[in-house]
Amino acid sequence: MLFRLLTPAIHALDPERAHRLTIAALRALPLTGQPKPGPLAVELAGLHFPNPVGIAAGFDKDAEVPDAMLALGFGFSEVGSITPRAQGGNAKPRLFRLAEDRAVINRMGFNNGGGPAALERLRRRFKKPGIVGVNIGANKDSPDRVRDYAQMAAMMAPVASYLAVNISSPNTPGLRALQDEAALTGLLDAVIAARDEVCADAPPPIFLKVAPDLEPADVDAIARIALDKRLGALIVSNTTITRTQLRSRHQGEAGGLSGAPLKPLALQRIRDFRMATGAAIPLVGVGGISSAEDAWERIRAGASLVQLYSALVYEGPGLVRNITRGLERLMRRDGFASIAEAVGTE
Ligand SMILES: Cc1cc2nc3c(=O)[nH]c(=O)nc-3n(C[C@H](O)[C@H](O)[C@H](O)COP(=O)(O)O)c2cc1C
């Protein structure tokens, strides 16, 4: 309700300024507690998620408010992407609201305060309950990107519920080439070795975040590697560089498109990866989810968990509780006793 009243004022601001104010407000508000496990609980890669709805990477790039997001009702928080060294990202403006399309275009370029600062914050909250995944990336000017990912895996493994290896941002030139078969195998070997060196017992599972803009052969290769490397999950997907019919005046901006127009593509990729992995690797569905119906459709298509970001811009923080309440209703309506039972049953 409060968000609805404030929306016109928030949307009158430059989007990046509005985002900074939102993070500041989340830091200042006394938001505590987190969802209790109930009918929506999901077990995946050895982790116990109280519900399947997470906040996607990019909202809390510097791990400033993971616990506030859990307090709002998210079943898990993914922070990042975080790179070894702090970097400013691309020139502004680089974040655009496409209100008529319920979409966002961003070309932020991994702006973040760097690994050590985020690590300090994550260390301070580490004893608290709640699933906080750490999404890792490489510095734009790095001479050795694989080394950056390995360094981040070693740094964050002790404080992460899971590590999300992000090779799918369209805003760091050349990054998505790491999705190629040989490059990806080498990258994951380096990340797994780095993680295992610091966490001999109970190492956090590794999730891999992929782009939606993949050819069938890419999907097959990634699926094979995910199985071979025993990844905890695939996160499907990041933003798209393709453009559908859009109406907003910002439609021509370069960068990754997210929100409602991404929904059909991200949904199709969940189906593709379920098929390609023979349902043997859990999937996290992301892209254009803005309602319980959207989340349910993604689960029925094969996702064990879902994440969202762009819809928060338009719907506000009450959205997550609407989705979790709605999911409980849809689960009962369709006669399922758990989320796991419903995965891939479309
Ligand atoms: C402003 C913005 C910044 C993002 N930054 C990151 C990032 O740093 N790392 C990442 O893996 N994904 C990032 N994403 C992608 C989201 O995590 C998500 O995959 C994508 O937006 C699709 O979900 P949505 O349609 O619910 O927004 C970003 C998205 C937006 C809108």
PDB file of C-alpha atoms in Angstrom, residues 61-62 79-89 109-119 134-142 145 148-149 151-153 155-156 166 172 175:
ATOM      1  CA  LYS A  61      25.343  -6.160  -5.752  1.00  0.00           C
ATOM      2  CA  ASP A  62      27.421  -5.444  -2.660  1.00  0.00           C
ATOM      3  CA  VAL A  79      24.027 -11.059  -3.789  1.00  0.00           C
ATOM      4  CA  GLY A  80      26.424  -9.798  -6.486  1.00  0.00           C
ATOM      5  CA  SER A  81      27.740 -10.004  -9.066  1.00  0.00           C
ATOM      6  CA  ILE A  82      30.929  -9.357  -7.137  1.00  0.00           C
ATOM      7  CA  THR A  83      34.356  -9.095  -8.807  1.00  0.00           C
ATOM      8  CA  PRO A  84      37.785  -9.352  -7.136  1.00  0.00           C
ATOM      9  CA  ARG A  85      38.466  -5.630  -7.362  1.00  0.00           C
ATOM     10  CA  ALA A  86      35.999  -2.757  -7.040  1.00  0.00           C
ATOM     11  CA  GLN A  87      34.956  -1.284 -10.383  1.00  0.00           C
ATOM     12  CA  GLY A  88      32.770   1.617 -11.432  1.00  0.00           C
ATOM     13  CA  GLY A  89      30.899  -0.055 -14.288  1.00  0.00           C
ATOM     14  CA  GLY A 109      28.744  -3.493 -16.302  1.00  0.00           C
ATOM     15  CA  PHE A 110      29.359  -5.164 -12.920  1.00  0.00           C
ATOM     16  CA  ASN A 111      29.624  -1.977 -10.875  1.00  0.00           C
ATOM     17  CA  ASN A 112      30.497  -3.173  -7.376  1.00  0.00           C
ATOM     18  CA  GLY A 113      32.641  -2.421  -4.364  1.00  0.00           C
ATOM     19  CA  GLY A 114      34.866  -5.489  -4.865  1.00  0.00           C
ATOM     20  CA  GLY A 115      35.318  -8.809  -3.082  1.00  0.00           C
ATOM     21  CA  PRO A 116      36.983  -7.788   0.190  1.00  0.00           C
ATOM     22  CA  ALA A 117      34.291  -5.226   1.162  1.00  0.00           C
ATOM     23  CA  ALA A 118      31.438  -7.665   0.430  1.00  0.00           C
ATOM     24  CA  LEU A 119      33.283 -10.460   2.224  1.00  0.00           C
ATOM     25  CA  VAL A 134      27.052 -15.227  -3.727  1.00  0.00           C
ATOM     26  CA  ASN A 135      27.140 -14.464  -7.455  1.00  0.00           C
ATOM     27  CA  ILE A 136      30.702 -14.055  -8.724  1.00  0.00           C
ATOM     28  CA  GLY A 137      32.107 -12.331 -11.804  1.00  0.00           C
ATOM     29  CA  ALA A 138      35.362 -11.139 -13.373  1.00  0.00           C
ATOM     30  CA  ASN A 139      36.777  -7.634 -13.574  1.00  0.00           C
ATOM     31  CA  LYS A 140      36.380  -6.015 -16.972  1.00  0.00           C
ATOM     32  CA  ASP A 141      40.097  -5.216 -17.300  1.00  0.00           C
ATOM     33  CA  SER A 142      41.317  -8.540 -15.920  1.00  0.00           C
ATOM     34  CA  ARG A 145      39.224 -13.964 -16.121  1.00  0.00           C
ATOM     35  CA  ASP A 148      39.254 -13.922 -11.186  1.00  0.00           C
ATOM     36  CA  TYR A 149      36.470 -16.505 -10.835  1.00  0.00           C
ATOM     37  CA  GLN A 151      39.865 -16.118  -6.662  1.00  0.00           C
ATOM     38  CA  MET A 152      36.252 -15.165  -5.962  1.00  0.00           C
ATOM     39  CA  ALA A 153      35.272 -18.786  -5.352  1.00  0.00           C
ATOM     40  CA  MET A 155      37.188 -15.853  -1.146  1.00  0.00           C
ATOM     41  CA  MET A 156      33.430 -16.395  -0.907  1.00  0.00           C
ATOM     42  CA  ASN A 166      27.856 -15.701 -13.700  1.00  0.00           C
ATOM     43  CA  THR A 172      31.176  -7.174 -19.856  1.00  0.00           C
ATOM     44  CA  LEU A 175      32.234 -12.615 -20.868  1.00  0.00           C
TER      45      LEU A 175
END
